XYZ file of C-alpha atoms in Angstrom:
276
model
C 188.029 71.260 131.386
C 190.065 70.341 128.338
C 193.367 70.580 126.505
C 194.764 72.863 123.840
C 197.731 71.793 121.718
C 200.398 74.461 121.238
C 202.269 75.102 117.997
C 205.157 72.958 119.263
C 202.858 70.051 120.134
C 202.482 70.502 123.893
C 199.098 69.697 125.431
C 198.101 72.395 127.909
C 195.390 71.476 130.416
C 192.866 74.175 131.290
C 189.745 74.772 133.372
C 187.002 77.023 132.037
C 184.120 77.575 134.437
C 181.147 79.911 134.251
C 178.915 81.579 131.671
C 180.615 82.244 128.334
C 179.312 85.829 128.260
C 180.514 86.682 131.791
C 183.590 88.850 132.490
C 186.719 86.677 132.400
C 189.472 86.192 134.970
C 192.434 84.065 133.882
C 194.575 82.686 136.728
C 198.287 81.810 136.379
C 199.771 79.544 139.064
C 203.142 79.522 140.769
C 206.054 77.097 140.709
C 205.848 74.051 140.909
C 202.087 73.880 141.308
C 199.040 73.691 139.039
C 195.734 75.422 138.381
C 194.386 73.599 141.458
C 196.232 76.154 143.589
C 193.531 78.660 142.621
C 190.598 76.719 144.116
C 189.806 79.401 146.706
C 189.762 82.143 144.064
C 187.988 80.247 141.287
C 185.121 79.166 143.516
C 184.784 82.664 144.978
C 184.720 84.485 141.646
C 182.508 81.893 140.001
C 180.030 82.623 142.768
C 180.293 86.344 141.975
C 179.206 85.796 138.363
C 182.589 85.679 136.636
C 183.913 83.229 134.068
C 187.116 81.801 135.556
C 189.893 80.181 133.544
C 193.150 78.605 134.712
C 195.708 76.395 133.000
C 198.529 74.108 134.067
C 201.870 75.449 132.836
C 203.769 73.136 130.476
C 205.434 70.377 132.463
C 203.201 71.130 135.468
C 200.007 69.481 136.669
C 198.150 67.667 133.887
C 199.896 69.372 130.971
C 202.473 67.502 128.879
C 205.674 66.645 130.742
C 207.899 67.847 127.927
C 211.635 68.189 128.492
C 212.091 71.604 126.874
C 210.534 75.043 126.495
C 210.556 75.855 130.203
C 211.125 79.592 129.830
C 209.024 82.737 129.905
C 208.705 83.016 126.121
C 207.121 79.569 125.908
C 205.001 80.207 129.002
C 203.630 83.381 127.395
C 203.006 81.650 124.063
C 201.211 78.783 125.812
C 198.987 81.335 127.554
C 198.151 82.841 124.176
C 197.209 79.384 122.896
C 194.675 79.023 125.730
C 193.308 82.547 125.231
C 192.884 82.031 121.470
C 191.422 78.536 121.847
C 188.747 79.806 124.230
C 188.220 83.099 122.381
C 188.761 85.136 125.537
C 188.272 88.903 125.346
C 188.800 91.768 127.786
C 190.503 89.453 130.288
C 191.797 90.176 133.792
C 195.018 88.150 134.158
C 195.958 87.224 137.740
C 199.348 85.645 138.447
C 200.869 84.295 141.643
C 204.659 84.093 142.056
C 206.062 82.658 138.783
C 202.587 83.167 137.355
C 202.993 86.903 137.927
C 206.053 86.877 135.704
C 204.077 84.893 133.154
C 201.295 87.498 133.198
C 203.638 90.435 132.659
C 205.630 88.694 129.940
C 202.458 87.539 128.175
C 201.004 91.055 128.069
C 204.311 92.629 126.981
C 204.973 89.961 124.352
C 201.498 89.577 122.865
C 199.873 92.960 123.373
C 197.031 94.405 125.406
C 194.100 94.326 122.965
C 192.290 91.573 124.895
C 193.601 92.523 128.352
C 191.469 94.549 130.762
C 193.692 94.505 133.844
C 196.514 92.586 135.479
C 197.214 91.446 139.025
C 200.556 90.348 140.432
C 200.368 88.424 143.723
C 203.612 87.600 145.572
C 205.167 87.830 142.126
C 208.761 87.364 140.984
C 209.231 90.561 138.865
C 211.245 92.623 138.314
C 214.181 90.216 138.903
C 214.833 87.764 141.722
C 218.532 86.956 141.346
C 221.247 89.284 142.607
C 223.219 91.091 139.886
C 225.293 94.262 139.670
C 222.205 96.169 138.605
C 219.991 94.328 141.138
C 222.070 94.260 144.337
C 219.030 93.597 146.525
C 218.269 90.291 144.830
C 218.946 86.836 146.228
C 222.358 85.280 145.502
C 222.389 82.772 142.646
C 223.592 80.169 145.141
C 220.090 80.176 146.679
C 218.571 78.988 143.421
C 221.431 76.590 142.740
C 220.590 74.982 146.068
C 216.929 74.778 145.020
C 217.966 72.806 141.951
C 220.322 70.577 143.939
C 217.627 69.755 146.498
C 215.101 69.035 143.770
C 217.491 66.681 141.981
C 218.522 64.917 145.202
C 215.089 64.279 146.720
C 212.216 66.131 145.102
C 209.576 64.478 147.297
C 211.228 65.642 150.522
C 212.026 69.091 149.111
C 208.360 69.501 148.174
C 207.417 68.634 151.714
C 209.869 71.062 153.311
C 208.800 74.142 151.305
C 205.081 74.250 152.202
C 205.619 73.089 155.785
C 208.096 75.927 156.244
C 208.570 79.238 154.427
C 205.922 79.128 151.675
C 202.987 79.626 154.052
C 204.968 81.051 156.959
C 204.423 77.883 158.969
C 207.983 78.227 160.294
C 207.074 81.445 162.115
C 206.523 81.467 165.913
C 202.893 80.836 166.775
C 201.943 79.593 163.297
C 199.414 76.751 163.052
C 200.329 74.575 160.047
C 197.517 72.981 158.057
C 198.337 69.412 157.106
C 195.793 69.588 154.282
C 197.390 72.675 152.734
C 200.866 71.158 153.031
C 199.751 67.856 151.506
C 197.929 69.623 148.683
C 201.058 71.610 147.790
C 203.063 68.355 147.770
C 200.406 66.641 145.638
C 200.389 69.392 143.034
C 204.177 69.510 142.872
C 204.677 65.787 142.518
C 202.145 65.504 139.681
C 204.354 67.758 137.553
C 207.617 66.861 135.841
C 211.006 67.138 137.523
C 212.706 68.543 134.389
C 210.103 71.294 134.014
C 210.468 72.228 137.654
C 214.280 72.124 137.531
C 214.401 74.439 134.516
C 211.587 76.553 135.924
C 213.830 77.634 138.795
C 216.037 79.398 136.246
C 213.000 80.865 134.489
C 211.510 82.442 137.597
C 214.786 83.564 139.177
C 216.866 84.814 136.250
C 214.292 86.391 133.929
C 214.518 90.183 134.050
C 211.018 91.635 133.638
C 212.079 95.279 133.866
C 211.368 96.178 130.236
C 208.164 94.106 130.207
C 206.812 96.025 133.181
C 207.468 99.337 131.443
C 205.398 98.236 128.426
C 202.250 97.264 130.300
C 199.897 100.251 130.376
C 196.667 98.574 131.550
C 195.889 98.931 135.272
C 197.909 96.451 137.325
C 197.465 95.725 141.029
C 200.639 94.530 142.774
C 199.780 92.572 145.947
C 202.535 91.276 148.213
C 202.953 90.036 151.757
C 205.612 91.853 153.741
C 206.661 88.568 155.397
C 207.177 86.764 152.090
C 210.123 84.398 152.602
C 210.137 83.086 149.016
C 210.015 86.338 147.025
C 211.229 88.985 149.500
C 209.031 92.066 149.472
C 211.587 94.878 149.261
C 213.171 93.760 145.996
C 209.948 92.833 144.210
C 206.556 94.475 144.630
C 207.576 98.120 145.284
C 209.999 98.033 142.343
C 207.405 96.487 140.018
C 204.781 99.029 141.000
C 207.195 101.871 140.180
C 208.085 100.423 136.782
C 204.454 99.881 135.757
C 202.933 102.978 134.073
C 199.585 102.252 135.731
C 200.564 100.159 138.751
C 199.093 100.184 142.260
C 200.905 98.632 145.216
C 199.031 96.942 148.062
C 201.140 95.342 150.776
C 200.104 93.105 153.660
C 202.049 93.150 156.949
C 202.763 89.622 158.163
C 201.279 87.827 155.161
C 203.314 84.946 153.646
C 204.124 84.021 150.054
C 201.160 81.651 149.838
C 198.657 84.280 150.975
C 196.039 83.495 148.279
C 195.488 80.237 150.197
C 196.082 81.127 153.834
C 194.578 84.625 153.591
C 192.009 83.931 150.872
C 189.215 86.001 152.429
C 191.314 89.175 152.426
C 192.943 88.561 149.036
C 189.643 87.707 147.337
C 187.933 90.826 148.673
C 190.750 93.081 147.484
C 190.866 91.358 144.097
C 187.136 91.824 143.661
C 187.332 95.512 144.563
C 190.131 96.075 142.027
C 188.447 94.117 139.230
C 185.114 95.889 139.730
C 186.732 99.280 140.323
């Protein structure tokens, strides 16, 4: 574990586990969480002989709680700072939710020379918000309400999301895990309110259409069909079509937070794609 300082003076926290000569997987977390959200994947792939890396996005987790730079350009540049600092080569980049947008924008912005493959899990591309050209998106009022709830009572808002739609715990017959809910809350509350407030705009209003078209490495698009945070129909199938070398894998009934609640299935499919 350590920190890398970006060109604009932000300290980015990272984890780097495993042999330095092993194949590398770099994990990119979702909003408003941290690299800790990848515990189930990092332990699994470490045990399979991989080198696993994950960082806390600026303003999130243990990284600097700066007031600005909470946009996809800065997120991509911060990723590059970690990659360069650690000298990572031939990397598989795996992103969940907002992290999926970060992965695509990083590859499109900084090139594919050191990228082996990409994976988008429950990811926000191509575009979440509803526009004339994206009629299937969610109305902007949904994200405005996110910001209002965060500003009014972030602690309660960060309790409501994981205990409800994030993991599908609001579905009939679901069995909520208090530990998973509390861990989501813990990760969220460690981060900065300003970063999370601005991050809602970053993940909802960034249009990744042109980025997706530029990425020619193999990309696996994994998405739960019961995703209540990033609805399936306007995300994964569209991204897979835009990617020159994209493969879509959908999961009936799986929620947005499926890397945690369905880790056994997700890890097995990730491993098959990475080794394939």
